[in-house]
Coordinates of C-alpha atoms in Angstrom, one line a residue:
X1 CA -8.2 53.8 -19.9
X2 CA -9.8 55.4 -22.9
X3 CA -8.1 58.2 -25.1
X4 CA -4.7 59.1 -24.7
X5 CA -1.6 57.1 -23.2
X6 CA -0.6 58.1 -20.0
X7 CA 3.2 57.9 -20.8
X8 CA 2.9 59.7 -24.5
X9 CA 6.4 59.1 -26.9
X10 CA 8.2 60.2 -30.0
X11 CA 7.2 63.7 -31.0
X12 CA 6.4 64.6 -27.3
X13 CA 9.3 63.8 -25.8
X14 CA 11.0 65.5 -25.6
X15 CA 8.5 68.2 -25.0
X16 CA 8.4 71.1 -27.7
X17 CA 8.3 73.7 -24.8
X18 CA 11.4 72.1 -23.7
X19 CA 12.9 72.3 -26.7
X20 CA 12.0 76.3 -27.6
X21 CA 13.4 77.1 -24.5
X22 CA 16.9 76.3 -26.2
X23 CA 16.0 77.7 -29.2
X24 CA 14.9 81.6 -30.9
X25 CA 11.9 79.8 -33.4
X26 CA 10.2 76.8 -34.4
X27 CA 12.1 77.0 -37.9
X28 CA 14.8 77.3 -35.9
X29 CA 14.7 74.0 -34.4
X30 CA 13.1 72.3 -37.2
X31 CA 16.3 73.7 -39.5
X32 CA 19.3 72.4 -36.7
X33 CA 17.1 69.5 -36.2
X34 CA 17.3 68.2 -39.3
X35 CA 20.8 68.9 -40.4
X36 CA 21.6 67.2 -36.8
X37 CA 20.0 64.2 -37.5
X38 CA 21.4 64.2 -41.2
X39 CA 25.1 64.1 -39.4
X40 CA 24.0 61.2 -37.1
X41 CA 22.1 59.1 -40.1
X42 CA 25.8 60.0 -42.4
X43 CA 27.7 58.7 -39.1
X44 CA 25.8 55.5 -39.1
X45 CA 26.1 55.0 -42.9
X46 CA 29.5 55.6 -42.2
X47 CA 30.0 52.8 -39.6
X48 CA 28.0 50.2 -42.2
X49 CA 30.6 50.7 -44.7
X50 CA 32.8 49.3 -42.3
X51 CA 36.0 51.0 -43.4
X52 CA 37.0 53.2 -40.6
X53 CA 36.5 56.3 -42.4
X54 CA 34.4 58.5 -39.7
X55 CA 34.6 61.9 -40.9
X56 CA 31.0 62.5 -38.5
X57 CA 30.0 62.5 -34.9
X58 CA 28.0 60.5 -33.8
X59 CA 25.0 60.5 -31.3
X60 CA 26.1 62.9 -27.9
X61 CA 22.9 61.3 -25.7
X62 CA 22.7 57.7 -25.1
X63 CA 21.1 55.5 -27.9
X64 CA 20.5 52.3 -29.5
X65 CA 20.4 51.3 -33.2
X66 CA 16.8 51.8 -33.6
X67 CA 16.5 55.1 -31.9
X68 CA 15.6 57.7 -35.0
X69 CA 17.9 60.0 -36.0
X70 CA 15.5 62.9 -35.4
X71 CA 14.8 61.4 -31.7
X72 CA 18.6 61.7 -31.0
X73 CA 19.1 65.5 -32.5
X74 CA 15.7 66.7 -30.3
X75 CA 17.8 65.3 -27.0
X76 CA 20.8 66.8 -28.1
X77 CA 19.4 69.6 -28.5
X78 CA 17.5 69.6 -25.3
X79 CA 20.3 68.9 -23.4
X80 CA 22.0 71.7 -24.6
X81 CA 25.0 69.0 -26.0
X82 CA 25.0 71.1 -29.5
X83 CA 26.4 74.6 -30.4
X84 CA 23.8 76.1 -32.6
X85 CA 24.9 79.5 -32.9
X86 CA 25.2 80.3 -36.8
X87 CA 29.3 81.9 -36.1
X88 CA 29.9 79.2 -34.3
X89 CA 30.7 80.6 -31.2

């Protein structure tokens, strides 16, 4: 088969309609998308150090070592598993 995969990755999934569906704007997802995947690269700095000290939570979707951090926060966010309301509530 020429031209695109049939079974496209990374950016596309998950899909960015999916995604503004849980969301008000694209800056708003980009901005809780990246503070989200800040917290789960901090969490898995803080599991290197080996110390015991987790003051972060970790991934809330299934993952493996070498997902991306970024990957992880899209699914969260996709499956609805964060809070993104700015008071919290």
């Amino acid at each position: 088969m020429y031209g695109t995969t049939p079974n496209p990755e990374g950016i596309t999934k998950p899909a960015i309609d999916d995604l503004l569906e849980r969301v008000d704007s694209k800056y708003t997802l980009a901005v809780y998308g990246a503070a989200r995947a800040r917290q789960i690269n901090e969490y898995r700095q803080e599991l290197k150090s080996g110390d015991g000290n987790i003051t972060v939570v970790g991934p809330l979707v299934p993952s493996v070592p070498e997902d991306k951090p970024l990957s992880l926060a899209l699914e969260e966010i996709v499956e609805d598993k964060l809070n993104m309301s700015s008071d919290g509530k």
